[in-house]
PDB file of C-alpha atoms in Angstrom:
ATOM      1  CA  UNK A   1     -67.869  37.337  61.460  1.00  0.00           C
ATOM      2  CA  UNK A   2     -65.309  35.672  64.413  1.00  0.00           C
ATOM      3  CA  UNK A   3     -63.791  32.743  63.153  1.00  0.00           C
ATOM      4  CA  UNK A   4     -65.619  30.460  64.824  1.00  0.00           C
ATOM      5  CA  UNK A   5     -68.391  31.175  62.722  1.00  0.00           C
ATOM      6  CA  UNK A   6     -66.872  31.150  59.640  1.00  0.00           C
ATOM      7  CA  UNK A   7     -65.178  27.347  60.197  1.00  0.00           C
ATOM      8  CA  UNK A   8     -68.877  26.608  61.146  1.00  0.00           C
ATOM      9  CA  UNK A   9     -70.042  27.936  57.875  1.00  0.00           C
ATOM     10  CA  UNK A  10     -67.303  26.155  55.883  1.00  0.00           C
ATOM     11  CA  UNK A  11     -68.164  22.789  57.416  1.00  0.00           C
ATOM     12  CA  UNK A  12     -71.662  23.314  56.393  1.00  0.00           C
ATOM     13  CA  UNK A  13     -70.730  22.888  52.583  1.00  0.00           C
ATOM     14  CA  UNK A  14     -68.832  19.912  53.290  1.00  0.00           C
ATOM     15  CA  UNK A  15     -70.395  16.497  52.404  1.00  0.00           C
ATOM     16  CA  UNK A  16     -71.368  14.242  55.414  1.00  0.00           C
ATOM     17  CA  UNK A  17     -69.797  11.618  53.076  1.00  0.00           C
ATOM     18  CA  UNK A  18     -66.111  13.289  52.101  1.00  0.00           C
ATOM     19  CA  UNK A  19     -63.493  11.580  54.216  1.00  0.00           C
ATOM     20  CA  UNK A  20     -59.712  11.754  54.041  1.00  0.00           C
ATOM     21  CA  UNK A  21     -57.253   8.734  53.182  1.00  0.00           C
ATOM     22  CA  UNK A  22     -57.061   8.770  56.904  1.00  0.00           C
ATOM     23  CA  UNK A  23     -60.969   8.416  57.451  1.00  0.00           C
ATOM     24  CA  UNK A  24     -61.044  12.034  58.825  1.00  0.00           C
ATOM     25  CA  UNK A  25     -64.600  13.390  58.202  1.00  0.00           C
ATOM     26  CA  UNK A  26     -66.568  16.638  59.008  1.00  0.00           C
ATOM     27  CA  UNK A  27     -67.374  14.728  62.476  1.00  0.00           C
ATOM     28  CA  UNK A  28     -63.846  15.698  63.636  1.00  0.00           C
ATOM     29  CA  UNK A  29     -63.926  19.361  62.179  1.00  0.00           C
ATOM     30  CA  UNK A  30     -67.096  19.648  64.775  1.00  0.00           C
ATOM     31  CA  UNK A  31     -65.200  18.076  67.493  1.00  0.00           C
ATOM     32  CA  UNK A  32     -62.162  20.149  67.205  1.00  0.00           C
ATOM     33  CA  UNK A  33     -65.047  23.423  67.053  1.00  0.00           C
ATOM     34  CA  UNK A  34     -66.106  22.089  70.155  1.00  0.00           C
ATOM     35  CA  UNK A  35     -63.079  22.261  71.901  1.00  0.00           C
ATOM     36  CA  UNK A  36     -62.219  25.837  70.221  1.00  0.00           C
ATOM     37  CA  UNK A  37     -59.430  23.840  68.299  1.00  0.00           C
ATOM     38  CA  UNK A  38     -59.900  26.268  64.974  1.00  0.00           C
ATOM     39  CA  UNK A  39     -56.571  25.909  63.764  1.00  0.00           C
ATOM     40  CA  UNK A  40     -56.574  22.014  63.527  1.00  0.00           C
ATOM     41  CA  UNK A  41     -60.540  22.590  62.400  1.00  0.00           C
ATOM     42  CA  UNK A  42     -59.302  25.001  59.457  1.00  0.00           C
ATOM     43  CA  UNK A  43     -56.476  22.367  58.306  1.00  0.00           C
ATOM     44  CA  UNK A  44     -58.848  19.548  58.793  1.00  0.00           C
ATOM     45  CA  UNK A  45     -61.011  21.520  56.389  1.00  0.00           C
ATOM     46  CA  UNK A  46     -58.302  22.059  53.932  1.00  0.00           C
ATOM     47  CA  UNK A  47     -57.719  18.703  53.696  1.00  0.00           C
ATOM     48  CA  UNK A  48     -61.111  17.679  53.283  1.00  0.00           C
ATOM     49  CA  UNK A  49     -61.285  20.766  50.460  1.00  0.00           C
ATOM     50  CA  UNK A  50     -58.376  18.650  48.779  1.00  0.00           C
ATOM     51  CA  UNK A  51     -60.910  15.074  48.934  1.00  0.00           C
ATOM     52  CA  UNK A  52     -63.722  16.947  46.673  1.00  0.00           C
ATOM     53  CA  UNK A  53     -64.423  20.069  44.992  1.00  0.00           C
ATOM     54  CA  UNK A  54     -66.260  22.675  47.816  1.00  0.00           C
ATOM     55  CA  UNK A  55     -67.822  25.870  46.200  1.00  0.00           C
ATOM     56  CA  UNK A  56     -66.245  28.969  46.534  1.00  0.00           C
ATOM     57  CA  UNK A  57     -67.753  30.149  49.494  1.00  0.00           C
ATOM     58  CA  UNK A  58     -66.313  27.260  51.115  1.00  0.00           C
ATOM     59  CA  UNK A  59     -62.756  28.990  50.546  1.00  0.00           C
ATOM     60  CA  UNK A  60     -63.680  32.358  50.935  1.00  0.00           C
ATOM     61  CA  UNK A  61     -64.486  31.448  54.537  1.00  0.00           C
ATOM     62  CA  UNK A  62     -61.323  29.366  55.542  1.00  0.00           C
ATOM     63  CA  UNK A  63     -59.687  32.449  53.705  1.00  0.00           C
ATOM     64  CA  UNK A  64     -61.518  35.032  56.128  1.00  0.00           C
ATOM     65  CA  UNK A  65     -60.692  32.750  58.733  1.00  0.00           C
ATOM     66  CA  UNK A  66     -57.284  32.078  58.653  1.00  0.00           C
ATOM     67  CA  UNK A  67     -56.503  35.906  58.129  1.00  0.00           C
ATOM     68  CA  UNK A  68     -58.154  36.699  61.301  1.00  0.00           C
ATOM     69  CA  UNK A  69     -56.008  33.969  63.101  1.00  0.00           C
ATOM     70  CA  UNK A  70     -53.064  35.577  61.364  1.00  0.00           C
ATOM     71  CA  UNK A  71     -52.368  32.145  59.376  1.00  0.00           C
ATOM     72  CA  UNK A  72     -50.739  33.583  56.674  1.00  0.00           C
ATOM     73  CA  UNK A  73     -49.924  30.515  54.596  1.00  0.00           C
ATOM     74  CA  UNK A  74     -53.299  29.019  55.129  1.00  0.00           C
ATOM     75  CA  UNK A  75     -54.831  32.140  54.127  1.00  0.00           C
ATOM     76  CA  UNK A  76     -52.754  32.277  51.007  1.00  0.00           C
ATOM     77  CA  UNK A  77     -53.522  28.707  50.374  1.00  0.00           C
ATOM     78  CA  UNK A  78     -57.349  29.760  50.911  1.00  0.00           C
ATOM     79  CA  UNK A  79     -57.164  32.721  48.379  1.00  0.00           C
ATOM     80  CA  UNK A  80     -55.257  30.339  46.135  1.00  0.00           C
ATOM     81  CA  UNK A  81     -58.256  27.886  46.145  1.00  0.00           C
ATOM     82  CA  UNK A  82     -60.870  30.421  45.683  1.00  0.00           C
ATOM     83  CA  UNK A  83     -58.551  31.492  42.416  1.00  0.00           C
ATOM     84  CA  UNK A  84     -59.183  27.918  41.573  1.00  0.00           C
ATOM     85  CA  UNK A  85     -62.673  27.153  42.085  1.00  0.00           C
ATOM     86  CA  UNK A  86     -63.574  30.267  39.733  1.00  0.00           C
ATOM     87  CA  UNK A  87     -60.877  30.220  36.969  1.00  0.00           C
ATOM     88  CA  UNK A  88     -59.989  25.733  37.480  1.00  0.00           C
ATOM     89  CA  UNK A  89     -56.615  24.109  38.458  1.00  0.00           C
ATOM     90  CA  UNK A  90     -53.584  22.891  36.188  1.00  0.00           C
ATOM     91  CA  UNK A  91     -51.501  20.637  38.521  1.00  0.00           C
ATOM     92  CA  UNK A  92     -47.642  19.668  37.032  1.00  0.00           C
ATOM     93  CA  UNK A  93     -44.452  18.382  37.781  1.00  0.00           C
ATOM     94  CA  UNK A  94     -42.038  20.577  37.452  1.00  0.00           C
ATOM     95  CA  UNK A  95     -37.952  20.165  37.425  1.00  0.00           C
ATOM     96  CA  UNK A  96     -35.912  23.248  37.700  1.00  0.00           C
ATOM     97  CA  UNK A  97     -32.346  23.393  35.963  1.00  0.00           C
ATOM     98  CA  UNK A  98     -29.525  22.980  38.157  1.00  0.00           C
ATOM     99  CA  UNK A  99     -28.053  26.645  39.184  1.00  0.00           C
ATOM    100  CA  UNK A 100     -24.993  25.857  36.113  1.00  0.00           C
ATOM    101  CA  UNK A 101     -27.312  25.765  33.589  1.00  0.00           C
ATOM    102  CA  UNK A 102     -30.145  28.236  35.371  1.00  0.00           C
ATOM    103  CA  UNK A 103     -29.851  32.116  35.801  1.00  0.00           C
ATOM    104  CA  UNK A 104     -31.495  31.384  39.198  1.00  0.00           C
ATOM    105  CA  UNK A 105     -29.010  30.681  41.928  1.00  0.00           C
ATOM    106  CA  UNK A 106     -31.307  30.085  45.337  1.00  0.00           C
ATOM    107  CA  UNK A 107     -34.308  28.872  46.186  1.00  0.00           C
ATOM    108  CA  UNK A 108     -37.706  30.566  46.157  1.00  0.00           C
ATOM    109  CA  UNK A 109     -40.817  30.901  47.689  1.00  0.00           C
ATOM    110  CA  UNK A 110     -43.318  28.012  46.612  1.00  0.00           C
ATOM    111  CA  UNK A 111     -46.451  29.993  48.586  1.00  0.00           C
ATOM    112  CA  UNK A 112     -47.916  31.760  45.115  1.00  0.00           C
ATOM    113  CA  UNK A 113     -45.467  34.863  44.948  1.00  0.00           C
ATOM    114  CA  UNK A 114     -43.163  33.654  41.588  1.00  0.00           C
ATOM    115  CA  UNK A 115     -44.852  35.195  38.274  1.00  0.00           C
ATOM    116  CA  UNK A 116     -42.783  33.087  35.650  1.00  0.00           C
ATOM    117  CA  UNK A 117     -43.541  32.807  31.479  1.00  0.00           C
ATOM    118  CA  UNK A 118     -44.557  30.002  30.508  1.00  0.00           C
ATOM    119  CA  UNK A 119     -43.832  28.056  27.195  1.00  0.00           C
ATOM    120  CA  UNK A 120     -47.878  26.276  26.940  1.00  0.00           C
ATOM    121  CA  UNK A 121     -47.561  26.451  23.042  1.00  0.00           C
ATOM    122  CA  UNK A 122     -49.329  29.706  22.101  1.00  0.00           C
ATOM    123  CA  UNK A 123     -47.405  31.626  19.004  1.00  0.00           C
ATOM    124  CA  UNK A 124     -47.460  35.149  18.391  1.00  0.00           C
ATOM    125  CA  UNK A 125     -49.267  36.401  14.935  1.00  0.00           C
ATOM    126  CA  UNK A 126     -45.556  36.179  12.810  1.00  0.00           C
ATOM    127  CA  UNK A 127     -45.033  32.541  14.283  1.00  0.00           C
ATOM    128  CA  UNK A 128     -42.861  33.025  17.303  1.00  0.00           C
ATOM    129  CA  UNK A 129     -43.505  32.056  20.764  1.00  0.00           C
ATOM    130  CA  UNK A 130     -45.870  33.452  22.627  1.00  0.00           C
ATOM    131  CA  UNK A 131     -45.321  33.146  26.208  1.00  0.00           C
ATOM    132  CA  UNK A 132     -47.746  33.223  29.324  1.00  0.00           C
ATOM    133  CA  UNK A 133     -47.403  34.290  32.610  1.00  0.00           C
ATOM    134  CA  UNK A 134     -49.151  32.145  35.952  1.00  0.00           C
ATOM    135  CA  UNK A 135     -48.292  31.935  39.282  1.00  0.00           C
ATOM    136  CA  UNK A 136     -47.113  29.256  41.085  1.00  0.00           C
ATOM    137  CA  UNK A 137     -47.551  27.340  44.205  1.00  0.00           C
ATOM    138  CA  UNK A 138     -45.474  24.554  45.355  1.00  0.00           C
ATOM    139  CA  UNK A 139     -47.052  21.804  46.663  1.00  0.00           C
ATOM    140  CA  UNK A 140     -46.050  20.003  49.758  1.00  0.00           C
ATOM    141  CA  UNK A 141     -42.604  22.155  49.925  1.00  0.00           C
ATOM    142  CA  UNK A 142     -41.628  25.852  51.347  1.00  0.00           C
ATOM    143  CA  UNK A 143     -39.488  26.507  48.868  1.00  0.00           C
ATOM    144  CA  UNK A 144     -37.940  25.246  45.492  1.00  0.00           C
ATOM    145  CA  UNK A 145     -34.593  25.756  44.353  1.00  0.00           C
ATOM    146  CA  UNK A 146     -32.515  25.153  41.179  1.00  0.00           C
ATOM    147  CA  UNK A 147     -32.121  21.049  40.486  1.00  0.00           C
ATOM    148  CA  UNK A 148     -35.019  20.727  42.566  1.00  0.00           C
ATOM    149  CA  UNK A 149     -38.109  18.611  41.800  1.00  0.00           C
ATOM    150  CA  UNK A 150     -41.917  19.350  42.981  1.00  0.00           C
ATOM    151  CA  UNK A 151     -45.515  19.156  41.663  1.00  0.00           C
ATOM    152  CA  UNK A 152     -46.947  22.477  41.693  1.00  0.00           C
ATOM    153  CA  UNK A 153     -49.792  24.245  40.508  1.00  0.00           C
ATOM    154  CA  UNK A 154     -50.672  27.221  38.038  1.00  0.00           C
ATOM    155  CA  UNK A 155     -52.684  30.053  38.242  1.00  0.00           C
ATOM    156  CA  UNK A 156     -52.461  32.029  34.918  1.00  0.00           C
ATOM    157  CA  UNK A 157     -53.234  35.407  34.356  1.00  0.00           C
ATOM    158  CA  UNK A 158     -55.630  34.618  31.362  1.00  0.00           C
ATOM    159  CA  UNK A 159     -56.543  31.482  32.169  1.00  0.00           C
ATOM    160  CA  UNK A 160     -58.437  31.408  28.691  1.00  0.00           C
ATOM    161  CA  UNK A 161     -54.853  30.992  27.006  1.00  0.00           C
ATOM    162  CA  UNK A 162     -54.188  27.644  29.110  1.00  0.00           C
ATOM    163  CA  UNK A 163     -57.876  25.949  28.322  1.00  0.00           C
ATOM    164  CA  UNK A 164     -56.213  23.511  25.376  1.00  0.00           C
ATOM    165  CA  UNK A 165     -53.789  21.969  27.928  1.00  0.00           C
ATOM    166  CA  UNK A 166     -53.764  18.564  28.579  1.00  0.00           C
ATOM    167  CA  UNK A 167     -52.271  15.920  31.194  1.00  0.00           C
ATOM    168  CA  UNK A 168     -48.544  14.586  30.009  1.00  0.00           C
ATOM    169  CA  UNK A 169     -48.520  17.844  27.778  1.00  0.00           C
ATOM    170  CA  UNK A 170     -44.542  19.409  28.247  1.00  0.00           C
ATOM    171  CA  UNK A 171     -44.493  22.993  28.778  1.00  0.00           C
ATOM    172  CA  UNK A 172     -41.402  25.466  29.997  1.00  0.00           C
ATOM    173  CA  UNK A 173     -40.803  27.819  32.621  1.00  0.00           C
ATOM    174  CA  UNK A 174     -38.859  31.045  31.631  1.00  0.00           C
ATOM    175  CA  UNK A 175     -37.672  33.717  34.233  1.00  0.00           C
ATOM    176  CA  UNK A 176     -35.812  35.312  31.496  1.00  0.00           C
ATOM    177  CA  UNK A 177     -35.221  34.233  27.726  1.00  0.00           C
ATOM    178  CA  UNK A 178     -33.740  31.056  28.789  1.00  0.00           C
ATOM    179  CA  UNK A 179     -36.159  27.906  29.974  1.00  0.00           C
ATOM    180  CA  UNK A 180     -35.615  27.708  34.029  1.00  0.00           C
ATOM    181  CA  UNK A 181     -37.580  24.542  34.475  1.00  0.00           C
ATOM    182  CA  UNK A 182     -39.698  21.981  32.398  1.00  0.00           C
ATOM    183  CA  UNK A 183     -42.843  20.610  33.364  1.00  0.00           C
ATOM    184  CA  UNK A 184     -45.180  18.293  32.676  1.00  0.00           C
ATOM    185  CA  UNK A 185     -48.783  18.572  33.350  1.00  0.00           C
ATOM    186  CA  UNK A 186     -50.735  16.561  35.833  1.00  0.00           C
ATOM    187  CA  UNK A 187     -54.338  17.616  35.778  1.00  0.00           C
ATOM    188  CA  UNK A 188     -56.291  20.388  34.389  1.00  0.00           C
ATOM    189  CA  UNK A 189     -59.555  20.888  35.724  1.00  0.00           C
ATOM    190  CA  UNK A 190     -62.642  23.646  34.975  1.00  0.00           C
ATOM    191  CA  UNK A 191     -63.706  25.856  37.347  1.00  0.00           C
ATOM    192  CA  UNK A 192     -66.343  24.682  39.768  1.00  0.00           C
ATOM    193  CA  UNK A 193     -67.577  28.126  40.907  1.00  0.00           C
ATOM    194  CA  UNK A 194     -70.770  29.577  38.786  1.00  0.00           C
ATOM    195  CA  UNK A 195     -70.011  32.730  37.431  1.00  0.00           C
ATOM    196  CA  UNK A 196     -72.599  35.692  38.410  1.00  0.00           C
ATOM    197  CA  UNK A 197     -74.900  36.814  35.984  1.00  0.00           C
TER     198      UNK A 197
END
């Protein structure tokens, strides 16, 4: 399918309603179509994804889409979302330690390739701590380095061992034995896409 096509499918499973903050509706997706704008259409779309929950298919789309433009962040992003609508989102603020105090010495990528532990609580059978891995996106940053400060979000690999978290629950980051970061959660949310039978 060109892309085209596939923003046009998108838009279809956005609500005539959904607007932006800055009153940007599904009206201007179709106008930037109609001037074969797609890359301001697909980030329009994103940030009308980010007003209310679209199904999956809505993602898979801007995904498909934004690969064929060669958008690799977006598509990232896209894939990231369509993680989300199936397995739900866990939004937190997280503050890494300062490099004196943190094995880490630069910055890293906040676009979903870091596969820390995570401290969420769990114990092992004898009592110890049992820790979980997620990925994990930055939000509204590149990058995030020690001493810095961003909200971010989650995406475990069993998400079933994150479904007792709560928002203002505490929870550490671990590259290696030692906590990197501390965070505190922000939202949790289900999944919105319907499993297959």
């Amino acid at each position: 399918m060109d892309v085209p096509k596939l923003l046009e499918a998108a838009s279809l499973l956005v609500p005539a309603e959904i607007a932006t903050e800055n009153d940007i509706t599904i009206n201007d997706v179709w106008d930037h179509l109609a001037h074969d704008e797609w890359e301001v259409a697909l980030g329009v779309l994103e940030a009308l994804g980010d007003v209310h929950p679209l199904p999956l298919d809505f993602w898979e789309s801007l995904a498909t889409a934004a690969e064929q433009m060669r958008m690799e962040r977006s598509a990232a992003w896209c894939h990231w979302r369509c993680y989300e609508a199936r397995n739900g989102i866990i939004r937190a603020d997280l503050t890494l330690r300062p490099a004196s105090e943190n094995r880490r010495q630069t910055p890293f990528s906040g676009a979903g390739v870091l596969r820390p532990m995570w401290n969420i609580g769990n114990r092992t059978p004898t009592g110890e701590d049992d820790l979980n891995i997620a990925l994990l996106w930055v939000e509204y940053a590149p990058t995030l380095g020690p001493g810095e400060h961003s909200s971010v979000r989650l995406a475990p690999l069993d998400p079933s061992q994150w479904r007792h978290l709560h928002p203002g629950q505490t929870i550490t980051m671990h590259e290696d034995r030692t906590i990197s970061g501390t965070a505190v959660i922000l939202e949790v949310q289900g999944p919105t896409a319907t499993p297959a039978p």
